[in-house]
CSV table of C-alpha atoms in Angstrom, one decimal:
chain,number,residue,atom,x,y,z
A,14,UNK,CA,127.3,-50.4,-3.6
A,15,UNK,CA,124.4,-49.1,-5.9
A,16,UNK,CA,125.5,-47.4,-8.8
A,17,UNK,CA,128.9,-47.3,-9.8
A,18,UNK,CA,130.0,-45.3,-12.8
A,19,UNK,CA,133.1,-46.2,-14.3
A,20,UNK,CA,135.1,-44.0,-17.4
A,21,UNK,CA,131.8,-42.5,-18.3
A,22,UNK,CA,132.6,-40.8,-21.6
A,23,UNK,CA,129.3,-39.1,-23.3
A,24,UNK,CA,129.9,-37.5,-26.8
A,25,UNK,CA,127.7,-35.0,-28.9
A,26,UNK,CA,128.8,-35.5,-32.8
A,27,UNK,CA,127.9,-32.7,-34.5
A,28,UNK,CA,128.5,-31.0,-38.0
A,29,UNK,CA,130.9,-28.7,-36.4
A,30,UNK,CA,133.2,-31.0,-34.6
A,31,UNK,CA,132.5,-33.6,-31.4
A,32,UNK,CA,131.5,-32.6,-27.9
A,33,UNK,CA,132.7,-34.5,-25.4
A,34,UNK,CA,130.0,-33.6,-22.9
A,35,UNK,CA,130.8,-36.0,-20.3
A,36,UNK,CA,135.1,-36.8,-20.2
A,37,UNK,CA,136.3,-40.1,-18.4
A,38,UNK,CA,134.1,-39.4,-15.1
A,39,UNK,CA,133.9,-42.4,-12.8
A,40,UNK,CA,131.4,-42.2,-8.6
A,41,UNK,CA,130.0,-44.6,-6.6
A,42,UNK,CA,126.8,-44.1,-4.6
A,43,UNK,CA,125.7,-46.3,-1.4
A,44,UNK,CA,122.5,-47.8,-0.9
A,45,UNK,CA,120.4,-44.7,0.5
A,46,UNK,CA,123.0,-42.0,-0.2
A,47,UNK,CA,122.4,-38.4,-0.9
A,48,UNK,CA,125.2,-37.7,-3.7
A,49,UNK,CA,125.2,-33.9,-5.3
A,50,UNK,CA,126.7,-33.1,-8.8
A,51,UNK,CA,127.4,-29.6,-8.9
A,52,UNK,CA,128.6,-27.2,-11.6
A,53,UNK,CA,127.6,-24.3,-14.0
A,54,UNK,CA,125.4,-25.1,-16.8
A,55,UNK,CA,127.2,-26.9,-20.0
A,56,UNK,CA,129.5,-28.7,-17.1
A,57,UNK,CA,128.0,-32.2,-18.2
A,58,UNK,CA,125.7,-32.9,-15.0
A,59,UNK,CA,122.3,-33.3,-16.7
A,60,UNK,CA,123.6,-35.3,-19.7
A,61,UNK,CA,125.8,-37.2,-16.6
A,62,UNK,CA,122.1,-38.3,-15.2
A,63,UNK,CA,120.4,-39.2,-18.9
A,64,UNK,CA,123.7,-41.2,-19.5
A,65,UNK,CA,122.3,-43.3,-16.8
A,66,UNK,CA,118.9,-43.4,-17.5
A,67,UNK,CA,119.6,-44.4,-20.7
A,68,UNK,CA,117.8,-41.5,-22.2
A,69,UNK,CA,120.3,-39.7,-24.2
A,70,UNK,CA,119.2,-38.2,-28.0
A,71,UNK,CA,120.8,-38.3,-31.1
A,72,UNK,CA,123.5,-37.2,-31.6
A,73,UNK,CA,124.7,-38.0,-28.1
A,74,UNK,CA,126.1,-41.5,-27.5
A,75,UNK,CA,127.8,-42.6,-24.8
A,76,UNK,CA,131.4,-43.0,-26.3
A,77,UNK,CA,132.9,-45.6,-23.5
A,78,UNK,CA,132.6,-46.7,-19.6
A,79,UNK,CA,130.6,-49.1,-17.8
A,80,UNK,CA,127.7,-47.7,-15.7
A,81,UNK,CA,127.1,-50.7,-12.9
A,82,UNK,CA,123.7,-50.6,-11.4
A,83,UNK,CA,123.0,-53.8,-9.0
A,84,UNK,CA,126.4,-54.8,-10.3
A,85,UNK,CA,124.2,-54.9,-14.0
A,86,UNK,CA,126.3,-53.1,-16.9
A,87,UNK,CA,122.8,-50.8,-18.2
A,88,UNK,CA,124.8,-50.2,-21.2
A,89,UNK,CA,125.0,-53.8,-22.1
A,90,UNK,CA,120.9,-54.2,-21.9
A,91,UNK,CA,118.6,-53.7,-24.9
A,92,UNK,CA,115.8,-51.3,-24.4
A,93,UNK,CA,112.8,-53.1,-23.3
A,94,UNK,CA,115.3,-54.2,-20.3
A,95,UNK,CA,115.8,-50.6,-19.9
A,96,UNK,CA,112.2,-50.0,-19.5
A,97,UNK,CA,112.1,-52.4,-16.9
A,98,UNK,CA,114.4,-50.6,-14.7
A,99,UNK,CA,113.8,-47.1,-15.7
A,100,UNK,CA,110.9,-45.4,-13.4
A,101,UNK,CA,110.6,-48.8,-11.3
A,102,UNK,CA,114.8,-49.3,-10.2
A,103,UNK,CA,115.8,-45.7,-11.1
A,104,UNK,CA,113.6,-43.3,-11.1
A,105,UNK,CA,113.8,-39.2,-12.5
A,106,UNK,CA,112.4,-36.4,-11.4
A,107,UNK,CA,113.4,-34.1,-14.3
A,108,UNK,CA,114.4,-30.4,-14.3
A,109,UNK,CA,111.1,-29.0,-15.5
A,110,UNK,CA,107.8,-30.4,-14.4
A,111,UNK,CA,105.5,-28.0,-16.8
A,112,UNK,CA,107.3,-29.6,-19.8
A,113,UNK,CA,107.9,-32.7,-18.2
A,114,UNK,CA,104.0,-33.8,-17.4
A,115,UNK,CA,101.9,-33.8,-20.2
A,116,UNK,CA,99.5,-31.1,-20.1
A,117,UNK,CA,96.1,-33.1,-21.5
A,118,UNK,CA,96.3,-36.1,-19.5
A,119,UNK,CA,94.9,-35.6,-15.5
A,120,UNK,CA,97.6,-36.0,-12.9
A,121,UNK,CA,95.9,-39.5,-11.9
A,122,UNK,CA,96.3,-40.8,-15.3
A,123,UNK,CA,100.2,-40.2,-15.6
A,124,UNK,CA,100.9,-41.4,-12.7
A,125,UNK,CA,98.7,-44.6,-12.9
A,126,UNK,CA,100.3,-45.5,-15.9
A,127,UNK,CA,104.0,-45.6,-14.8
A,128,UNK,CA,102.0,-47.8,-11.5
A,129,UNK,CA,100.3,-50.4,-13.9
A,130,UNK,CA,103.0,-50.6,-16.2
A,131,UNK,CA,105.5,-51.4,-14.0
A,132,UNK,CA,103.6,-52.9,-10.5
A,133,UNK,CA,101.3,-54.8,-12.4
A,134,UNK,CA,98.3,-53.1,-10.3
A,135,UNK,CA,94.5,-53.3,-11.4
A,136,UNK,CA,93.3,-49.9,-12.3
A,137,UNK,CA,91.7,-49.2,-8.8
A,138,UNK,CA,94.5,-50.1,-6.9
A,139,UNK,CA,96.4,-47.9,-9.3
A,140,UNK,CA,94.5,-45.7,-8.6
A,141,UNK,CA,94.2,-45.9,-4.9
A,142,UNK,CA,98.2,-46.2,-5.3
A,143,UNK,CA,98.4,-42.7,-6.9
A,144,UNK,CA,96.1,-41.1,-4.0
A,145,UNK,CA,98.5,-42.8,-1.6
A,146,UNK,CA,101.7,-41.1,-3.2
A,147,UNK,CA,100.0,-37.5,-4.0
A,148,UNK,CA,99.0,-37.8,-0.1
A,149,UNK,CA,102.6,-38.8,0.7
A,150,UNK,CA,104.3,-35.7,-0.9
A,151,UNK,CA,102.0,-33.5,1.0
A,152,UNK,CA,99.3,-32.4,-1.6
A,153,UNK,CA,96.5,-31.0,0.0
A,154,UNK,CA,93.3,-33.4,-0.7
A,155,UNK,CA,95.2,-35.6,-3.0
A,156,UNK,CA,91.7,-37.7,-4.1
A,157,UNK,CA,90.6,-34.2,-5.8
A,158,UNK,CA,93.9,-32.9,-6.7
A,159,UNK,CA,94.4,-36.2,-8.5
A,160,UNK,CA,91.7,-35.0,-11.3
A,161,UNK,CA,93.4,-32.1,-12.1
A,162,UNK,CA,95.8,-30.7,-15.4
A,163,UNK,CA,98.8,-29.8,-14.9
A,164,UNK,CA,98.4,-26.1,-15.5
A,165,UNK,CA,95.8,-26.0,-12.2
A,166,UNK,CA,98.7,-26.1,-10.2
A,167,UNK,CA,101.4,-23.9,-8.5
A,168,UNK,CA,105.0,-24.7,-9.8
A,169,UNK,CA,105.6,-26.0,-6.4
A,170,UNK,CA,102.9,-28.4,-6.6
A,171,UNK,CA,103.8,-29.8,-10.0
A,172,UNK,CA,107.2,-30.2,-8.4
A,173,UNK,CA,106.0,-32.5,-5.8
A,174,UNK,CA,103.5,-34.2,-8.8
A,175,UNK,CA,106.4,-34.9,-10.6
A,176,UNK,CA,108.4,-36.7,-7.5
A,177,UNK,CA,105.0,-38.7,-6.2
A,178,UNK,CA,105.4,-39.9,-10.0
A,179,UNK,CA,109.0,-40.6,-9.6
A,180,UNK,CA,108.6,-42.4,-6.1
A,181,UNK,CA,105.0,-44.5,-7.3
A,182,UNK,CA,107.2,-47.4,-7.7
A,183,UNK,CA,109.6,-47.8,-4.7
A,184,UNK,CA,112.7,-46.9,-6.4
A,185,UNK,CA,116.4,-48.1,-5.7
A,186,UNK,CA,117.8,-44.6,-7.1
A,187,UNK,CA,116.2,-41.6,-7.2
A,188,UNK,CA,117.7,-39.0,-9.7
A,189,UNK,CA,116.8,-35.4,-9.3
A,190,UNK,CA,117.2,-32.9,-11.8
A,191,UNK,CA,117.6,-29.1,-11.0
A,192,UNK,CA,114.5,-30.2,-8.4
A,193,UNK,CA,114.4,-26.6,-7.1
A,194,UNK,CA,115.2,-24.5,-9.8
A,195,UNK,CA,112.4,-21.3,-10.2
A,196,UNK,CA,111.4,-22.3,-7.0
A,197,UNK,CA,110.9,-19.9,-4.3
A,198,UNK,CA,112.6,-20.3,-0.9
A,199,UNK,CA,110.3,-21.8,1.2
A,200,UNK,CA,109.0,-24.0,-1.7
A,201,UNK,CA,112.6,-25.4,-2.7
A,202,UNK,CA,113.3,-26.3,1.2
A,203,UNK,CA,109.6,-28.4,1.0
A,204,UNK,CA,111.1,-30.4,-1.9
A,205,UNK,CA,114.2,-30.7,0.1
A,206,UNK,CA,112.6,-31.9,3.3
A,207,UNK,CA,110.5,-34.2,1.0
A,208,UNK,CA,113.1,-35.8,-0.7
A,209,UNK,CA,115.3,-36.6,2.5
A,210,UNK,CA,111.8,-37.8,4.3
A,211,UNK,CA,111.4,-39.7,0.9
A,212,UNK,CA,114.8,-41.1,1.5
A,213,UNK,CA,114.6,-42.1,5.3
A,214,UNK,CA,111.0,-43.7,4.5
A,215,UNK,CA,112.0,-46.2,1.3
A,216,UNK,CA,115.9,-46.1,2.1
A,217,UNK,CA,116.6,-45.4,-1.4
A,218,UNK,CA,119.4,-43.3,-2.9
A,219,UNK,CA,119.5,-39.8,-4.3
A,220,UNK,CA,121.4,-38.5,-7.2
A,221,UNK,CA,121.0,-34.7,-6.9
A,222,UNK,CA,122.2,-32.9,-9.5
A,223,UNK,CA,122.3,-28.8,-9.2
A,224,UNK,CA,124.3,-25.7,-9.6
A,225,UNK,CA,122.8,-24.5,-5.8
A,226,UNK,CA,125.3,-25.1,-3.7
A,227,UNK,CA,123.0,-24.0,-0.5
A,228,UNK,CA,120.9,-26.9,-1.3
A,229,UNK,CA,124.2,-28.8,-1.6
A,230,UNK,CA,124.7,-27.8,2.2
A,231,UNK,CA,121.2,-29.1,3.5
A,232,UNK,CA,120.8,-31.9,1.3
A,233,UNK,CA,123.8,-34.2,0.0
A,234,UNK,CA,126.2,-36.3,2.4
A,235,UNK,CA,128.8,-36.2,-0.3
A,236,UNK,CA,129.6,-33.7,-3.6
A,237,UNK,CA,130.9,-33.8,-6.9
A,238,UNK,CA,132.1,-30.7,-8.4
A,239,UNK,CA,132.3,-31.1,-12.4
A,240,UNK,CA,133.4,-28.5,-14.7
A,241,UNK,CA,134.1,-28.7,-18.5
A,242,UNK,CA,132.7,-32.2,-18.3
A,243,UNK,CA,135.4,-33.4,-16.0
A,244,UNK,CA,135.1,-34.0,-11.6
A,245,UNK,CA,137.7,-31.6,-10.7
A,246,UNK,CA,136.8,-31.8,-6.6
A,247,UNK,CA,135.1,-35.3,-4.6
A,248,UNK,CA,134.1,-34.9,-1.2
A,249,UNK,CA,131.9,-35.4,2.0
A,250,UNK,CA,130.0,-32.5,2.1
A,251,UNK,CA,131.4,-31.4,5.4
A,252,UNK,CA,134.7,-31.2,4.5
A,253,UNK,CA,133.7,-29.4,1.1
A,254,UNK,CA,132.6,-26.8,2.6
A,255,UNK,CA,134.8,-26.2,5.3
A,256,UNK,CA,137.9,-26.8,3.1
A,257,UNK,CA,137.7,-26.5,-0.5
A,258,UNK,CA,140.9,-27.6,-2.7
A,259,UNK,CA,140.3,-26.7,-6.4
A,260,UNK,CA,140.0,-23.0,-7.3
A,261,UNK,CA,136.9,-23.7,-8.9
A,262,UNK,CA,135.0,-24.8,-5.7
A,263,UNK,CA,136.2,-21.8,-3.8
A,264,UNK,CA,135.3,-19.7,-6.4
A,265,UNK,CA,131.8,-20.8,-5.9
A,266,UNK,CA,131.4,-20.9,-2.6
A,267,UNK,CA,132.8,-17.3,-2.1
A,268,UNK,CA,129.8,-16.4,-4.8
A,269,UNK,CA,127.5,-17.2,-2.2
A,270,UNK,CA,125.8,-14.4,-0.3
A,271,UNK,CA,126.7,-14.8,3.9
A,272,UNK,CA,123.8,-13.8,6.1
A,273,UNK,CA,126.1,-12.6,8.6
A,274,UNK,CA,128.6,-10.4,6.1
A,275,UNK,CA,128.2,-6.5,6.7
A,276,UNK,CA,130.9,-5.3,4.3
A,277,UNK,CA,129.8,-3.2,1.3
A,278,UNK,CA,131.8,-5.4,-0.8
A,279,UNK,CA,130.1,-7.2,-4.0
A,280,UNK,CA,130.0,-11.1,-3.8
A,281,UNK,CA,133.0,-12.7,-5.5
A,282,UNK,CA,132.7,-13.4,-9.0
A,283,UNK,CA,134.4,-15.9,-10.9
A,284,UNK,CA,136.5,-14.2,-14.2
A,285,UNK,CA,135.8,-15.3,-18.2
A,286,UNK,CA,133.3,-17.9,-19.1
A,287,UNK,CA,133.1,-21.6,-19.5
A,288,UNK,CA,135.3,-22.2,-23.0
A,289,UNK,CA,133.8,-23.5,-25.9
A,290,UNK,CA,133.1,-26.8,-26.3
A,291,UNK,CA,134.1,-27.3,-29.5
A,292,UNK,CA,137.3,-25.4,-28.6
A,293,UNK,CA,138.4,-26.4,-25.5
A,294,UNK,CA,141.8,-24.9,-24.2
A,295,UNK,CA,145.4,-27.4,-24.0
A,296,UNK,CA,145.9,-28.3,-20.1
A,297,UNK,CA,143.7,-27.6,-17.5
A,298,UNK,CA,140.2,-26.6,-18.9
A,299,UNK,CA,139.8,-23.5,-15.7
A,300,UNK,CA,143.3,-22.3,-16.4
A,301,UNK,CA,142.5,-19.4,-18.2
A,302,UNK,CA,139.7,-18.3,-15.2
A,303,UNK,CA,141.8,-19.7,-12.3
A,304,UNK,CA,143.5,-16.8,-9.8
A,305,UNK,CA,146.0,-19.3,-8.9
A,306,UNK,CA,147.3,-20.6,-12.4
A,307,UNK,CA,150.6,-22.3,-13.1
A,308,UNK,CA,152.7,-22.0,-16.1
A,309,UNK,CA,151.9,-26.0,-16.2
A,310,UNK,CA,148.3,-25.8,-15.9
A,311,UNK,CA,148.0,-23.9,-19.5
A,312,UNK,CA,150.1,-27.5,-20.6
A,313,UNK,CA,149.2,-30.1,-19.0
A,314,UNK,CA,145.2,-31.9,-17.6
A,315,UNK,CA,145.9,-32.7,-14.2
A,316,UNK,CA,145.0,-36.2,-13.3
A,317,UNK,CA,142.4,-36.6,-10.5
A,318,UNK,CA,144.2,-37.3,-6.9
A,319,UNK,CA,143.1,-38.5,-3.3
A,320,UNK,CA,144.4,-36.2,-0.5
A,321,UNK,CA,143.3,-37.6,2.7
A,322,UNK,CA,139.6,-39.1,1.8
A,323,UNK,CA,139.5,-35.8,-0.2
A,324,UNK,CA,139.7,-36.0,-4.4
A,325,UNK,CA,140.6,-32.8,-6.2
A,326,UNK,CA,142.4,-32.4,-10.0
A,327,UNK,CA,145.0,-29.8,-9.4
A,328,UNK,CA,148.3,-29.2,-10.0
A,329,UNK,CA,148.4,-27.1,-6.6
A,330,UNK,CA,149.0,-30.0,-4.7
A,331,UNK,CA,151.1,-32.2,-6.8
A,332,UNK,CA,154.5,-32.8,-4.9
A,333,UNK,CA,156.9,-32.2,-7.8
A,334,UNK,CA,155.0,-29.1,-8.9
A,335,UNK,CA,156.4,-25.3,-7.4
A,336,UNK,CA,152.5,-24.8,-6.1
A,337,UNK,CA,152.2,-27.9,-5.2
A,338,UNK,CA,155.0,-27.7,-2.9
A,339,UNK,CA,154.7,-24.0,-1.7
A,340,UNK,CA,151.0,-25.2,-1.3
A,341,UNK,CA,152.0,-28.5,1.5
A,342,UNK,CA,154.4,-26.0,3.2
C-alpha cells in the first residue's frame, strides 16, 4: 500500500462560521494504481489532494486524520521534510497550467529547478534531463520548445509542460488535478493516454481527481464519488458504471450524453444545488435533491457500508430501513 488516508477531516475557519471542507474521509491506493475522485465543484476533491500535499492556505487546517504515505504520517513532518517529498515522492499536476507555470521564467528553467533541487543534477544534466522529459510527453522538438514562455504555447502543450514537470523526478504518486479541464477532446484523451503511458513506464500511482466522469471510464481502475465533502459511493470502476448504488452516482451518470440515444429527450438533470456550506442540512447532505428520499434520510447521516466489494452511504440498502428492505427484495 502507498497512500493511505485515514479520518481525513480539512476545515476552512472563517468569520462566518467553519467549513468543514473535507468530513472524516478515509482511501487507500496501490503501488501503480489509477484512483478517480469524482464530484461537483465545492464537493472537497481539490482541497482532498492539497490535504496531502501539504499545501493547504490559511485558513484551512487539516482538523484530524492520519494521511500514511510509505507508511510515513506527512502530517507529523515539519516542512523542509515536506519539501523533500513534495515534487520528488508525490508529485502534482495542478488544475491550471497558465496560472500554475510562471509566465517570465523559460519552460527549461522551471523545470530544471524542481530537477536540481531535488536529484541533485549538475545544470547540464538538468538540463539534458528536462529535454529528456519534454521529449517524453510528446513535445514536438523538445530542445527548442524548452526555450520557450509559457504563453508560446497551446493549452494543450502547457498541459503536457506541466506533467513533464510533475514526472522530472520519478514520482511514487502522481496527483492530477482537473488535468483535462478546457481541453478539447482529442487534446484531453492525449493527456489521458500520457498519463496511463506515464504510469506503465515508471509504475507509479495516479490520484485523478475530476468531475468528468467519461475520463473516469478510460482512465481510473477504481472511483470515489464525494459529495458535500463526504465519499458517499467506492468502487472498481467496472462495477461503477455498470451498477451504481447511491442516487447521487446515478444521477450523474444519467447526465451524460449516450452516443447511441435517439430520443428527443433532454439529458437528466440533477434537482436543487449543492447546500451551503456554512448551512449544511440535518441527515443526509443529498436528501433534499435525492428522487428516492426517506423520511430518515432528512434525520439521520448514513454511515458508509460495504455491499459485496462495493462501498456506498445510503440508507437504501440498510436492512432495518423500509428502502432498505424493499430495495434487497
Amino acid at each position: 500500500m502507498l497512500l493511505e488516508v485515514k479520518n481525513l477531516s480539512t476545515e476552512f475557519k472563517l468569520k462566518r462560521g467553519t467549513v468543514r471542507a473535507v468530513d472524516d474521509i478515509s482511501f487507500t491506493i496501490d503501488k501503480g494504481e489509477i484512483l478517480a475522485i469524482v464530484g461537483e465543484s465545492g464537493s472537497g476533491k481539490s482541497v482532498t489532494s492539497l490535504s496531502i500535499m501539504g499545501l493547504l492556505q490559511k485558513p484551512g487546517r487539516i482538523a484530524g486524520g492520519q494521511i500514511l504515505f510509505n507508511s510515513q504520517d506527512l502530517n507529523k513532518m515539519s516542512q523542509k521534510e515536506l519539501q523533500q517529498i513534495r515534487g520528488n515522492q508525490i508529485s502534482m499536476i495542478f488544475q491550471e497550467p497558465m496560472t500554475s507555470l510562471n509566465p517570465v521564467w523559460r519552460i527549461k528553467d522551471q523545470i530544471m529547478e524542481s530537477v536540481m533541487t531535488h536529484m541533485k543534477l549538475s545544470k547540464k544534466e538538468a538540463l539534458a534531463r528536462t529535454i529528456e522529459m519534454l521529449d517524453t510527453v510528446g513535445i514536438p522538438s523538445p530542445a527548442e520548445r524548452a526555450n520557450d514562455y509559457p504563453h508560446q504555447m497551446s493549452g494543450g502543450m502547457r498541459q503536457r509542460v506541466m506533467t513533464a514537470m510533475a514526472l522530472s523526478c520519478g514520482p511514487d504518486l502522481l496527483i492530477a488535478d482537473e488535468p483535462t479541464t478546457a481541453l478539447d477532446v482529442t487534446i484531453q484523451a492525449q493527456i489521458l493516454e500520457l498519463l496511463y503511458r506515464m504510469r506503465e513506464k515508471f509504475g507509479m500511482a495516479v490520484l485523478l481527481i475530476t468531475h468528468d466522469l467519461g475520463v473516469v471510464s478510460e482512465a481510473a481502475d477504481r472511483v470515489i464519488v464525494m459529495y458535500c465533502g463526504k465519499i458517499v459511493e467506492e468502487a472498481n470502476v467496472k462495477s461503477l458504471f455498470a451498477h451504481p448504488m447511491h442516487p447521487y452516482t446515478v444521477g450523474l451518470l444519467q447526465s451524460i450524453p449516450q452516443i447511441d440515444d435517439e430520443s428527443d429527450e433532454p439529458l437528466y438533470m440533477i434537482k436543487g444545488m449543492v447546500p451551503n456550506p456554512l448551512r449544511m442540512p440535518q441527515g443526509c447532505p443529498f436528501s433534499d435533491r435525492c428522487d428516492r428520499c426517506l423520511e430518515r434520510c432528512t434525520q439521520e447521516m448514513p454511515e458508509l457500508q460495504e455491499i459485496d466489494g462495493h462501498k456506498v452511504r445510503c440508507f437504501l440498502y440498510n436492512q432495518d430501513s423500509e428502502g432498505g428492505r424493499a430495495q434487497n427484495e
